[in-house]
Coordinates of C-alpha atoms in Angstrom, one line a residue:
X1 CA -55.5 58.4 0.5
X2 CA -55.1 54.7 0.9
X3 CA -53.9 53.9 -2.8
X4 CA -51.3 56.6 -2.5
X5 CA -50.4 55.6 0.9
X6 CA -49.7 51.9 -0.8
X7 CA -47.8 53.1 -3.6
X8 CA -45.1 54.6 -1.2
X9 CA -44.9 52.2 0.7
X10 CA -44.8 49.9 -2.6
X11 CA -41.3 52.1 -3.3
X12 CA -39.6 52.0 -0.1
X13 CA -39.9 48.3 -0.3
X14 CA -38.8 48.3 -3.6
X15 CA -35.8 50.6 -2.9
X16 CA -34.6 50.1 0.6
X17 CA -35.8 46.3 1.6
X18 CA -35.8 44.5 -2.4
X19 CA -31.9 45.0 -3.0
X20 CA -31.1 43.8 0.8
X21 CA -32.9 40.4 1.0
X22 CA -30.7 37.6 -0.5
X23 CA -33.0 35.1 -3.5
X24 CA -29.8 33.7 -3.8
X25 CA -28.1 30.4 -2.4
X26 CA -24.5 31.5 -2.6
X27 CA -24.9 32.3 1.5
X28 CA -26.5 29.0 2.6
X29 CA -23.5 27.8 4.1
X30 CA -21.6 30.5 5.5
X31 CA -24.9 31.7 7.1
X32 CA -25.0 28.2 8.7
X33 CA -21.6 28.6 10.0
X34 CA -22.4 31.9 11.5
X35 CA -25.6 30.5 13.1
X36 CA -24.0 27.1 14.6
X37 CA -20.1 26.8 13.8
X38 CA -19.3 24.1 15.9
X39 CA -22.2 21.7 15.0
X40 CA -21.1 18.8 13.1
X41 CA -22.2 19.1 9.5
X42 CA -20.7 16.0 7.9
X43 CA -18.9 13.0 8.2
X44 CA -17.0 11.5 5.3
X45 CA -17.3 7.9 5.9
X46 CA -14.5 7.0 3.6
X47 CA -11.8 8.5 5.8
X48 CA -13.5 9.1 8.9
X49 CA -13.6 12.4 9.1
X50 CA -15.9 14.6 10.5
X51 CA -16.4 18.5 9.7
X52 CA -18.3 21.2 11.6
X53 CA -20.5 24.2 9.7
X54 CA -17.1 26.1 10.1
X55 CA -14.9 23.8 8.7
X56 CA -16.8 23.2 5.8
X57 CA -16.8 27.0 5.0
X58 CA -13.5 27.6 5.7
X59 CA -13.0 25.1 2.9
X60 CA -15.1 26.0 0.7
X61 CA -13.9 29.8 1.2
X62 CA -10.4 28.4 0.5
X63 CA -10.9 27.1 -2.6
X64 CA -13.3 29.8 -3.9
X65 CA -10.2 31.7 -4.0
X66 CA -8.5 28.9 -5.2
X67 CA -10.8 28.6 -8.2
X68 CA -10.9 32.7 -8.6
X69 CA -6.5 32.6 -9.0
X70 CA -7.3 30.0 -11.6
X71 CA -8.9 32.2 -13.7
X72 CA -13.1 31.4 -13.0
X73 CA -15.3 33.9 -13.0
X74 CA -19.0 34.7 -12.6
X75 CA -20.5 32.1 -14.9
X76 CA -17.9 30.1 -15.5
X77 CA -18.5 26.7 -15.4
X78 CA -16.8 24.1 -12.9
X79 CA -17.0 20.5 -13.4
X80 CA -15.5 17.2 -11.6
X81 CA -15.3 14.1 -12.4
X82 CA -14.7 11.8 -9.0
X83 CA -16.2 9.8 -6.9
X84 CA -18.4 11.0 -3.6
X85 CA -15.7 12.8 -1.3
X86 CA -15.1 16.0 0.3
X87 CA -14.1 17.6 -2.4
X88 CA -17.6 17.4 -4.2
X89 CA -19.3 19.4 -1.5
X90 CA -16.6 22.1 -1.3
X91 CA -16.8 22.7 -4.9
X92 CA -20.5 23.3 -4.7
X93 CA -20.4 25.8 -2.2
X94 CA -17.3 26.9 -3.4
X95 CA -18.7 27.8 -6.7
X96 CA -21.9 29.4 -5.5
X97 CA -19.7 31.9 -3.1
X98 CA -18.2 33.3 -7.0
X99 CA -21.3 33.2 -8.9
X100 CA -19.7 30.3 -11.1
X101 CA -21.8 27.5 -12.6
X102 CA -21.0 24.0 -11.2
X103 CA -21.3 21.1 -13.6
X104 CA -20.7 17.4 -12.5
X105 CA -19.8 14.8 -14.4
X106 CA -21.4 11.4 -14.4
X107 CA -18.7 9.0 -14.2
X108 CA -20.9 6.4 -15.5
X109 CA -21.1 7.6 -19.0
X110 CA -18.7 6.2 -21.8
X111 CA -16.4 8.8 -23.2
X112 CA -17.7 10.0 -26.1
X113 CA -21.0 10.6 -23.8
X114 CA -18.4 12.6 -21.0
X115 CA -16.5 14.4 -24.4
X116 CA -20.0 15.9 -25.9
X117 CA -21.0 17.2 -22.7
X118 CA -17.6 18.8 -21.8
X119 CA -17.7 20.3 -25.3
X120 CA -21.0 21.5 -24.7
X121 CA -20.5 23.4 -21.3
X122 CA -16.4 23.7 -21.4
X123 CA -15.7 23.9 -18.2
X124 CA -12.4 26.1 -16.9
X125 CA -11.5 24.0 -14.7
X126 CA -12.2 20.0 -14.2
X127 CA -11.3 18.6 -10.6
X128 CA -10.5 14.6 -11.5
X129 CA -10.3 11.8 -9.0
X130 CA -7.8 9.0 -9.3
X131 CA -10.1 6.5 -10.6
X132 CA -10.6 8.9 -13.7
X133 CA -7.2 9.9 -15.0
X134 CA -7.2 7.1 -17.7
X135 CA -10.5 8.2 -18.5
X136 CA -9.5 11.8 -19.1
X137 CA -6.1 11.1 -21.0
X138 CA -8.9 9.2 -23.7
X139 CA -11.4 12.1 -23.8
X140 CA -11.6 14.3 -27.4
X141 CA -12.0 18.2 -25.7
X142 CA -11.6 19.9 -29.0
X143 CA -10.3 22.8 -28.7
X144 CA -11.4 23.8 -25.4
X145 CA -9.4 22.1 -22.6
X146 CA -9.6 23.0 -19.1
X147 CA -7.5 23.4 -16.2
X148 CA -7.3 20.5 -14.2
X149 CA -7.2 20.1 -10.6
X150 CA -6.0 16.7 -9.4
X151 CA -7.6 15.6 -6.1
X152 CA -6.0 13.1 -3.4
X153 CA -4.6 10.2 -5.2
X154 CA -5.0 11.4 -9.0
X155 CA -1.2 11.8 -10.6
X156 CA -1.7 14.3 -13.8
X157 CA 0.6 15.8 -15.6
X158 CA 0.9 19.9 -15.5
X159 CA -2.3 19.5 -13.0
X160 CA -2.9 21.5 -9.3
X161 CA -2.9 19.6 -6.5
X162 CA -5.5 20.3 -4.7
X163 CA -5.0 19.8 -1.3
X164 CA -2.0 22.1 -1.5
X165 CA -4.1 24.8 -3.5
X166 CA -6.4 25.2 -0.7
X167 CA -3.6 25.1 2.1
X168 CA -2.5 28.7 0.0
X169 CA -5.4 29.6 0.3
X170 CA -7.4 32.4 2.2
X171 CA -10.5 31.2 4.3
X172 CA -11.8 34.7 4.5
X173 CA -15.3 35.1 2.6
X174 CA -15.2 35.5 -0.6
X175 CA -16.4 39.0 -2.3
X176 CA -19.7 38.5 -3.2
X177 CA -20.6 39.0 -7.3
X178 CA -24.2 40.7 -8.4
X179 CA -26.1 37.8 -7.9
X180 CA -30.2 37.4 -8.1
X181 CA -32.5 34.5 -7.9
X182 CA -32.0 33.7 -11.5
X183 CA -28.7 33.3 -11.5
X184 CA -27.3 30.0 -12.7
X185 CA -25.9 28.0 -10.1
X186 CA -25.2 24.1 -12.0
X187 CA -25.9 22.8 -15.0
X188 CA -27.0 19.1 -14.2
X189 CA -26.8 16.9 -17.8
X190 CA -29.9 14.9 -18.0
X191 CA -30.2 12.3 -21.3
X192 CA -32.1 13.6 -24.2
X193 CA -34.7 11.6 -26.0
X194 CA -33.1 12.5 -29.4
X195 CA -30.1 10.9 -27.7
X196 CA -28.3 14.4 -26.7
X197 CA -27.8 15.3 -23.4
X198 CA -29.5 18.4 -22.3
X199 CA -28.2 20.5 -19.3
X200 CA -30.5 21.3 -16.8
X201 CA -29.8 25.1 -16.0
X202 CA -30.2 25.0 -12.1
X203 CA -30.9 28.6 -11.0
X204 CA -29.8 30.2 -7.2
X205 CA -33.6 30.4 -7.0
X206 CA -34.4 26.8 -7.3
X207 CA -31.5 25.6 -4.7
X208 CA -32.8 27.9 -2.3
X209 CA -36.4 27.0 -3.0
X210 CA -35.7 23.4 -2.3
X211 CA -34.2 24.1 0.8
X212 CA -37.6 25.8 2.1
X213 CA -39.9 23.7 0.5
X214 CA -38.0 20.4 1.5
X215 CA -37.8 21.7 5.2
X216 CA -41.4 22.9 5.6
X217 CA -43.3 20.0 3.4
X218 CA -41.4 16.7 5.2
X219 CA -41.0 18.4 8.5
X220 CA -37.0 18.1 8.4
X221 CA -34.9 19.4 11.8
X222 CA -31.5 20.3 13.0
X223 CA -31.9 17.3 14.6
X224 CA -32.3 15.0 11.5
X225 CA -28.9 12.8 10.3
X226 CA -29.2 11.6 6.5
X227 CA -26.3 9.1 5.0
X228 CA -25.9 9.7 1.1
X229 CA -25.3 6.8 -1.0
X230 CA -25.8 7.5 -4.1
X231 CA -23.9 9.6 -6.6
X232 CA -23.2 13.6 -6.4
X233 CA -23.4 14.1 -10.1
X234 CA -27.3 13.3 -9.9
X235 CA -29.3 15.7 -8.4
X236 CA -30.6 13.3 -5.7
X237 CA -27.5 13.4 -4.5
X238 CA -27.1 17.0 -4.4
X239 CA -30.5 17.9 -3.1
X240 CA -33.1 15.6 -1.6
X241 CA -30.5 15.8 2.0
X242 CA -27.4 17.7 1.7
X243 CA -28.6 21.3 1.1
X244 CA -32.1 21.4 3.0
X245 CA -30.1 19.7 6.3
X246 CA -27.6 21.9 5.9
X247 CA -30.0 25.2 5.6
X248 CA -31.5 23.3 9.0
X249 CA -28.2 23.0 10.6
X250 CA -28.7 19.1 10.2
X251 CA -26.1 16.2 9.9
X252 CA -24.9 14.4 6.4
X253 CA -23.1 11.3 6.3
X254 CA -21.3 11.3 3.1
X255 CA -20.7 7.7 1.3
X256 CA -17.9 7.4 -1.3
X257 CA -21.1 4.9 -2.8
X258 CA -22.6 1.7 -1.7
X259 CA -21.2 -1.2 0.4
X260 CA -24.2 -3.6 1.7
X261 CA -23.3 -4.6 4.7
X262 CA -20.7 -2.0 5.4
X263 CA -24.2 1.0 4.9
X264 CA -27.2 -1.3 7.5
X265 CA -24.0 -0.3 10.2
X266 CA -23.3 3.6 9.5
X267 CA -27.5 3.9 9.8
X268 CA -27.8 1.9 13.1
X269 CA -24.2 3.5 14.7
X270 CA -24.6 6.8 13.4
X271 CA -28.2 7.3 14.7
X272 CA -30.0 7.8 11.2
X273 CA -33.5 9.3 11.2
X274 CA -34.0 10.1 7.2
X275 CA -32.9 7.5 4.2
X276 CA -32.8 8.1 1.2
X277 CA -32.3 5.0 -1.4
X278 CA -33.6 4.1 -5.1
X279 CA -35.4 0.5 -5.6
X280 CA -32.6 -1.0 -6.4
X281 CA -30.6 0.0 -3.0
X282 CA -33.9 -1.0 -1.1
X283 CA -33.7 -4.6 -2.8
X284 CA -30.2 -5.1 -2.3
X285 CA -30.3 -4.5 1.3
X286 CA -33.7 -6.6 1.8
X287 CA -31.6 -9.4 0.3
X288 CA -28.4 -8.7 2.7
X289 CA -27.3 -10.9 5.4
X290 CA -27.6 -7.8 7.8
X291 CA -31.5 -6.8 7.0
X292 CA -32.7 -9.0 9.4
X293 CA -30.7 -8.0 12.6
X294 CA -30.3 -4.4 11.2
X295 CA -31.9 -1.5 13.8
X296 CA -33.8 0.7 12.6
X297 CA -35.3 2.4 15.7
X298 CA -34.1 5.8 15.2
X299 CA -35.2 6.1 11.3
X300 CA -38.1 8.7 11.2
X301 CA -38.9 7.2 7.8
X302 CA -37.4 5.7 4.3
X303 CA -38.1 7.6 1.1
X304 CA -37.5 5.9 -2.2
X305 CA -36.6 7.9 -5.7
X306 CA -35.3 7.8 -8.9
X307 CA -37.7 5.2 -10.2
X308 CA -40.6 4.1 -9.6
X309 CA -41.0 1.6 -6.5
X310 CA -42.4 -1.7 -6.5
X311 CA -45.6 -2.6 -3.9
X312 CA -44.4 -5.3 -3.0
X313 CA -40.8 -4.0 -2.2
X314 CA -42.7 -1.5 0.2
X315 CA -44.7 -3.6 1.5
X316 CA -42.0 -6.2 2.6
X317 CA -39.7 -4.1 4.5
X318 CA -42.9 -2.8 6.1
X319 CA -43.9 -6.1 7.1
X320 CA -40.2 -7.4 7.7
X321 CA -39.3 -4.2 9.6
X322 CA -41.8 -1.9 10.8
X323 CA -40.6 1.1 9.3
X324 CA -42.6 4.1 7.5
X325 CA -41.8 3.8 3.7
X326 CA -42.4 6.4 1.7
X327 CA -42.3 6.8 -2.4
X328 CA -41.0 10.4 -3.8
X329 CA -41.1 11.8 -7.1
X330 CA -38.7 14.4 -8.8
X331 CA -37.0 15.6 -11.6
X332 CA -33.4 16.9 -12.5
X333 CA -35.6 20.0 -14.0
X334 CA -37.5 20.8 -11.0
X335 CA -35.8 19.3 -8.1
X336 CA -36.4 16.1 -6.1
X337 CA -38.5 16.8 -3.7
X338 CA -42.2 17.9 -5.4
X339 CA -44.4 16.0 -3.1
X340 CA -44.9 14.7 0.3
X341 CA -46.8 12.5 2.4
X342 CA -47.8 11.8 6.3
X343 CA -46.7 8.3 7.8
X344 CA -50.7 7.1 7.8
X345 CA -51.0 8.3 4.0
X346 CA -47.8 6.2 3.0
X347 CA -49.3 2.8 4.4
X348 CA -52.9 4.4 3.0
X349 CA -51.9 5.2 0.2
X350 CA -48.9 3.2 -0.8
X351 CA -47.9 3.7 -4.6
X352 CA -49.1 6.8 -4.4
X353 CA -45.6 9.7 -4.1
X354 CA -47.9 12.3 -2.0
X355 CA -49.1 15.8 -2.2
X356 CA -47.6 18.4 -3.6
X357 CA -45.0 20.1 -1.7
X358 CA -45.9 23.4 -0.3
X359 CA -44.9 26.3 -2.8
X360 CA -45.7 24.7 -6.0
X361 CA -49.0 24.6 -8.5
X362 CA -49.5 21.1 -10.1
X363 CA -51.7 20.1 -12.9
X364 CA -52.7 17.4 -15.1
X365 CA -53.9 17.3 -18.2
X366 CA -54.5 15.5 -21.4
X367 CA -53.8 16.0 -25.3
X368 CA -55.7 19.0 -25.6
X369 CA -54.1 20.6 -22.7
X370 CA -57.5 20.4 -21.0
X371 CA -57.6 19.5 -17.2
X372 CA -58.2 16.2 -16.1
X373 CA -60.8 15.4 -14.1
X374 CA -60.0 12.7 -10.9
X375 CA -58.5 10.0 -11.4
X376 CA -58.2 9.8 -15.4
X377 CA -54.5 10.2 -16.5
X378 CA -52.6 12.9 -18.2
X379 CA -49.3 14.6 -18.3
X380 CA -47.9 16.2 -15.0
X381 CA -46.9 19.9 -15.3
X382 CA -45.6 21.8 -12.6
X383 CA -45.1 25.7 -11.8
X384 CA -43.1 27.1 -8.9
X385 CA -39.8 28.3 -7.6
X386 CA -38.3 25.3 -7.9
X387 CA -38.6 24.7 -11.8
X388 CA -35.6 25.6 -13.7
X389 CA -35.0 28.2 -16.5
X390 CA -34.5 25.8 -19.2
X391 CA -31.6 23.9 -20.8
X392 CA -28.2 24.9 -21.4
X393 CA -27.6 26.3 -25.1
X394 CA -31.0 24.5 -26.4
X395 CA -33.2 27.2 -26.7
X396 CA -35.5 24.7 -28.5
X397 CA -35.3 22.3 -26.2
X398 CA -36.2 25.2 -23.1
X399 CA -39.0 26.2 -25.2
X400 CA -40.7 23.3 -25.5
X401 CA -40.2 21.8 -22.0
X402 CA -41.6 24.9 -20.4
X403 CA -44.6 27.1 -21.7
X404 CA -46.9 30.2 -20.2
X405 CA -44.3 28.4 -17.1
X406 CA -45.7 25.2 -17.0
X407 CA -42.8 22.5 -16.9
X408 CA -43.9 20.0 -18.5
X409 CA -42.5 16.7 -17.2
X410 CA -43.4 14.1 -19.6
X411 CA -44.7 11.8 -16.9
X412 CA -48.3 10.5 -16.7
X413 CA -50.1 10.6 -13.6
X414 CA -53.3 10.9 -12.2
X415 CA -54.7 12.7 -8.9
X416 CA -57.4 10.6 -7.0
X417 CA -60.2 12.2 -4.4
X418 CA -58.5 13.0 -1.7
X419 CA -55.6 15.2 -3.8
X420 CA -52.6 11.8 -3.5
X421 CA -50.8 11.8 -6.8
X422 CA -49.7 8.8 -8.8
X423 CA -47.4 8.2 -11.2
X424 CA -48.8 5.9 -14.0
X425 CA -46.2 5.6 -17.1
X426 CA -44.1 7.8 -18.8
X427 CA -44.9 9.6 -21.9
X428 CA -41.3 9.8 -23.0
X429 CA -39.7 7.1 -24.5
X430 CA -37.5 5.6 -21.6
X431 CA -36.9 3.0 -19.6
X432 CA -35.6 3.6 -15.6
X433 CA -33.0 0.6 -15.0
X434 CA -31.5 0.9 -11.4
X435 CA -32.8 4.4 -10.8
X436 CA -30.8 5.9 -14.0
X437 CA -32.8 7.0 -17.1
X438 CA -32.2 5.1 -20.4
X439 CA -33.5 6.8 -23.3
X440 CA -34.8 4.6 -26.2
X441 CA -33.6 6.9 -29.1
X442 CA -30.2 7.7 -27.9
X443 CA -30.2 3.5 -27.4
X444 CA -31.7 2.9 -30.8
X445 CA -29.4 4.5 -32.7
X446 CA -26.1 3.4 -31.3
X447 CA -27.8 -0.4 -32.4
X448 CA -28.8 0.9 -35.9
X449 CA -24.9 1.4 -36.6
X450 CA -24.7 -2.3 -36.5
X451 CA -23.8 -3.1 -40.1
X452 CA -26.3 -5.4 -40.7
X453 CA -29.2 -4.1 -38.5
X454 CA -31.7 -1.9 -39.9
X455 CA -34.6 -1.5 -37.7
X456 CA -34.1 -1.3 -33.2
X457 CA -36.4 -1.2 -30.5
X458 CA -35.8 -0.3 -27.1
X459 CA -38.6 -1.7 -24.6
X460 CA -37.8 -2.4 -20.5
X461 CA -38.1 -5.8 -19.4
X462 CA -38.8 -6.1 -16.0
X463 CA -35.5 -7.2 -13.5
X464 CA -36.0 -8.1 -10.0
X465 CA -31.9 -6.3 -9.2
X466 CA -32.4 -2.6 -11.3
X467 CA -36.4 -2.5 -11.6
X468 CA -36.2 -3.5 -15.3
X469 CA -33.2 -3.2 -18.4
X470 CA -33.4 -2.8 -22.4
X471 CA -34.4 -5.3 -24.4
X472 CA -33.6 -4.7 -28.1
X473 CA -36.1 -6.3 -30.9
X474 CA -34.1 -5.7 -33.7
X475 CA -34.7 -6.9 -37.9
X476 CA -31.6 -7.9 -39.9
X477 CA -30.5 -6.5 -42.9
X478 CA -31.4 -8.8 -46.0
X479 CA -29.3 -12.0 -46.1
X480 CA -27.0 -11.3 -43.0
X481 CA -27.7 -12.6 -39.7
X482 CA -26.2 -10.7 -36.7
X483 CA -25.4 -12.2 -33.5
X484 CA -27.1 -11.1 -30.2
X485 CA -23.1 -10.8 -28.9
X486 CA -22.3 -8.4 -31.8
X487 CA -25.3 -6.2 -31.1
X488 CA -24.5 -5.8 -27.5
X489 CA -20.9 -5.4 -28.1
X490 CA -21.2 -2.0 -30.3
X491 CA -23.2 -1.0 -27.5
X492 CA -20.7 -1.5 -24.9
X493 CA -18.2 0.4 -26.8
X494 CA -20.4 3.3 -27.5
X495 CA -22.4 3.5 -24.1
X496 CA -22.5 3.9 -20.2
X497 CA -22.9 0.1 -18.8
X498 CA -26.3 0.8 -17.4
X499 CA -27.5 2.0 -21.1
X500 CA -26.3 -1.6 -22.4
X501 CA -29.5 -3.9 -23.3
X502 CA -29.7 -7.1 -21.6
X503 CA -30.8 -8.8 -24.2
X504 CA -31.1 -8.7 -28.1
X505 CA -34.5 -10.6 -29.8
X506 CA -34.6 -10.8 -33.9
X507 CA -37.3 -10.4 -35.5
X508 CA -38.8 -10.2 -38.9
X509 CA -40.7 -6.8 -39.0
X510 CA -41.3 -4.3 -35.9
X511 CA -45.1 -2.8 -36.0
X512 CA -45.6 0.6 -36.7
X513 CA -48.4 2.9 -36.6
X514 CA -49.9 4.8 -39.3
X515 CA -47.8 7.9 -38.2
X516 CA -44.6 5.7 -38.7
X517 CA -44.1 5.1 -35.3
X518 CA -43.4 1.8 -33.7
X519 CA -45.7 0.6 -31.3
X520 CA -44.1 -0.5 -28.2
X521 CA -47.1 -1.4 -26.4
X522 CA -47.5 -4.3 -29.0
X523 CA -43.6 -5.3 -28.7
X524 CA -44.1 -5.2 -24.5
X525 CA -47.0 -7.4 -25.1
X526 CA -45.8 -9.7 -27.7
X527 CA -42.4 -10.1 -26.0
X528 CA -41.7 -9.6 -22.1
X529 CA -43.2 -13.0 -21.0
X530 CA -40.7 -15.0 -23.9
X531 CA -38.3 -12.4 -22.6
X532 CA -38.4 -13.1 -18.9
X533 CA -35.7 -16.2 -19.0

C-alpha cells in the first residue's frame, strides 16, 4: 500500500542518500575551487596580492596539514591574534578541512580580557602577528600554553614560521574527519552581561546556513565584489561577505582595517557592488575629503550593521549620493544576516532592518512570553539553521539563551503591518559605541574597584564619531572625593579602549527600584542633556 510504499522509500533515503549529502561547511571552498579554479577570489589590499579559488585552497590545504603535524585534532581549538591578512582566511578554511574549532582573538581587548578567554578555550595552537608579540609575552596562560605560529613580521622565540610551515607543506586535500551539521566549527567570544565573555559555539550547520540564506534572501551573484574593512575576529567580518561570495564564486577585497581616503578608491577602482560598514565607518567617510567626488555607480547597495543606524546618517548619503542604503541586523549567536529588504522598502521604510531572511521563524513577544500583536514591542526570538548550539563551557548560560529552540536575543523590536521589523532598544544592559558591544556590568565593576567609589552606572551618551560611549554616574565613598581622571584611569588599565567611559559624573545617590535595581531610564533622563558638552 501507499504507507508501506513511503516507509521504504523513507529507508533508502535514510540509508543510501542521508550519509552522502554534506550539512557540513568543511567543503565550501574546495568545492569552489573545483567549480571555478581560476576565478579571482580575493585580493589582499595590503600587499597587493590577488588569489584565485585554487590558490586559496591550495593554501588552506597546506596548512591543514600544517596544523595536523602540530598536533590539532578534531575539536581542537585554533586561535589568532593579528590583524586582517591572508593568514586569517586560510586558517578558517584550514580548520574546517580537520574538523578543528577556530577561535579568533579580538585584539582590541586588554590582557587580562585576551588571558580569560585563552584560558577558557585553550587553544593548541595561537597564530600571532607582529603587532601582538609584546602583547603575548604579558599574557597569564596558566598552565595551558599553546603552540605558537609566528606569521610574516612577528619574531618569537621557539615559534613556527609560518610561511615556511606551509612551503613543507602538502596541498593535497586533507582526509576528511566524521563531521555532521552540528559540528563545531568557531567559537566567536561575545561579552557577557555579568562581565564574562561567553563563546558563541558556531556550528558547520550555521556557516553553511548563512551561505544559503545570505545568497537567496539579498540576491547575491558570482558577479558581486565586497571590500572587508572591518575586523575578522567579529563575525561581521567572517560572514556577512566572505563565506556567502565565496559559496557564489564571488570576489572579496580583504582590508588589513580602515584608511579613509585610501577605502572611497579600492570601491570606485575595484568595481564594488556590495558594502558593508558600521555607523561609525559611514560617518567617517561622509565627513572625508573624498565623499563628495567618490563614484559610486557600480555599488548595488550599502548595508549598515553592528549598531543601530542613525536616520539622518541614511538619509544624507542618500540625498548626497544617490545610493540604496540599507540597515541589517544580526547577532554573533545567530549570524549577521537575519533580515533583508528590497531597494523601494529601504527608502520606504528606512529604520526599519527588513524581513526576515528566508529559512528562519521570528517572533516577538512580551513578559509573559505571549505574542505581540503589531506594532507593540517585545523581545526578538529567532529559530532556524542559522542559530547556534549555545555557549562554550556555560551550560547555564546555553540554557537560558535558547529554550524549546527559541534564541532569545535580548533585543526589543516590534513588527509593523506590512511584516518590516524594527529594532527599538535593547533589553540587555549595553551600550553599542562604534559598532562594538559594551556591557554595563562587566564596565561597572571594573569602576567599583576604585577605592573610594562605592556605587557605578553605565549609561550611553550619544557621540556623533562611535554612535554613543559610557558615561559613568558614580557616588563616593564617605569623606573621600575621587577624581573623574582616577576613575577613568583604573579603567584604562583594566579594559579594551572602546569599553573606557568618556566621561565620569558624581553624584550623591543613584535611584533604584524597589527590586534593587538602578533605574537607568531616570539617569539617561536626568543626565544626557548636562552630559552632552
Amino acid at each position: 500500500g501507499d504507507t508501506q510504499a513511503k516507509n521504504l522509500f523513507s529507508l533508502f533515503l535514510h540509508h543510501h542518500l542521508a550519509p552522502e549529502i554534506p550539512m557540513h561547511a568543511a567543503d565550501l571552498l574546495s568545492h569552489r575551487a573545483r567549480l571555478t579554479p581560476e576565478r579571482e577570489a580575493l585580493v589582499e589590499l595590503a600587499t597587493g596580492q590577488r588569489y584565485s579559488f585554487a590558490a586559496l585552497n591550495f593554501r588552506a590545504n597546506r596548512l591543514a596539514h600544517l596544523l595536523q603535524r602540530l598536533g590539532v585534532a578534531q575539536g581542537d581549538r585554533v586561535s589568532i591574534l593579528a590583524h586582517n591578512g591572508i593568514a586569517y582566511i586560510d586558517v578558517l578554511f584550514a580548520v574546517g578541512k580537520i574538523g578543528a574549532i577556530f577561535a579568533p582573538l579580538n585584539w582590541r581587548l586588554a590582557g587580562r580580557e585576551l588571558a580569560y578567554i585563552l584560558n577558557d578555550c585553550r587553544p593548541k595552537v595561537l597564530f600571532v602577528g607582529p603587532e601582538f608579540v609584546d602583547t603575548l609575552a604579558a599574557l597569564d596562560f596558566g598552565t595551558h600554553r599553546p603552540e605558537y605560529v609566528a606569521l610574516a613580521g612577528a619574531s618569537i622565540e621557539g615559534a613556527l614560521d609560518y610561511d615556511m610551515g606551509l612551503e613543507q607543506s602538502s596541498d593535497r586535500e586533507p582526509k576528511r574527519p566524521r563531521l555532521d551539521a552540528e559540528s563545531p566549527y568557531c567559537i566567536l567570544y561575545t561579552s557577557g552581561t555579568t562581565g564574562r565573555p561567553k563563546g558563541a559555539v558556531i556550528p558547520h550547520r550555521q556557516v553553511l546556513w548563512n551561505c544559503i540564506n545570505t545568497a537567496a534572501s539579498w540576491g547575491l551573484t558570482e558577479q558581486d565584489i565586497s571590500p572587508v574593512f572591518v575586523p575578522l575576529f567579529h563575525v561581521g567580518g567572517l560572514f556577512v561577505f566572505i563565506t556567502p561570495l565565496f559559496y557564489l564564486g564571488g570576489k572579496i577585497l580583504l582590508a588589513r582595517g580602515l584608511e579613509v581616503e585610501e577605502s572611497l578608491r579600492v570601491i570606485e577602482q575595484e568595481g564594488c557592488t556590495l558594502i558593508l560598514g558600521v555607523p561609525t565607518i559611514y560617518q567617517m567617510w561622509l565627513n572625508s575629503p573624498g565623499f563628495a567626488t567618490a563614484d559610486f555607480s557600480r555599488v548595488r547597495w550599502f548595508i549598515s550593521g553592528g549598531a543601530p543606524c542613525p536616520e539622518a546618517l541614511m538619509a544624507a548619503w542618500r540625498e548626497r549620493k544617490g545610493v540604496v542604503f540599507r540597515q541589517g541586523y544580526g547577532l554573533t549567536e545567530v549570524g549577521p544576516n537575519c533580515f533583508s529588504m528590497t531597494d523601494q522598502e529601504s527608502v520606504q521604510k528606512s529604520g526599519s532592518v527588513g524581513k526576515p531572511i528566508l529559512h528562519t521563524e521570528m517572533r516577538i513577544v512580551d513578559a509573559s512570553g505571549q505574542d505581540s500583536g503589531v506594532d507593540e514591542v517585545g523581545e526578538l526570538l529567532i529559530r532556524g539553521p542559522h542559530v547556534c548550539t549555545g555557549y562554550w563551557k556555560n551550560t547555564e548560560a546555553s540554557l537560558q539563551a535558547i529554550r524549546s529552540g527559541w534564541f532569545h536575543t535580548g533585543d526589543m523590536a516590534r513588527r509593523d503591518a506590512d511584516g518590516c521589523y524594527f529594532i527599538v532598544g535593547r533589553f540587555k544592559d549595553m551600550i553599542i559605541s562604534g559598532g562594538e558591544n559594551v556591557y554595563a556590568a562587566e564596565v561597572e565593576a571594573v569602576v567599583l574597584e576604585h577605592p573610594d567609589v562605592t556605587e557605578a552606572a553605565l549609561i550611553g551618551q550619544p557621540d556623533e564619531k562611535f554612535g554613543e560611549v559610557g558615561l559613568i554616574l558614580a557616588v563616593a565613598r564617605a569623606h573621600s572625593t575621587p577624581s573623574e581622571e582616577s576613575v577613568l584611569r583604573i579603567c584604562a588599565d583594566r579594559l579594551a579602549g572602546y569599553k573606557v567611559p568618556k566621561r565620569v559624573i558624581f553624584t550623591d545617590a543613584l535611584p533604584y527600584s524597589a527590586y534593587g535595581k538602578i533605574q537607568k531610564a531616570e539617569l539617561k533622563e536626568r543626565y544626557l542633556n548636562s552630559a552632552k558638552g
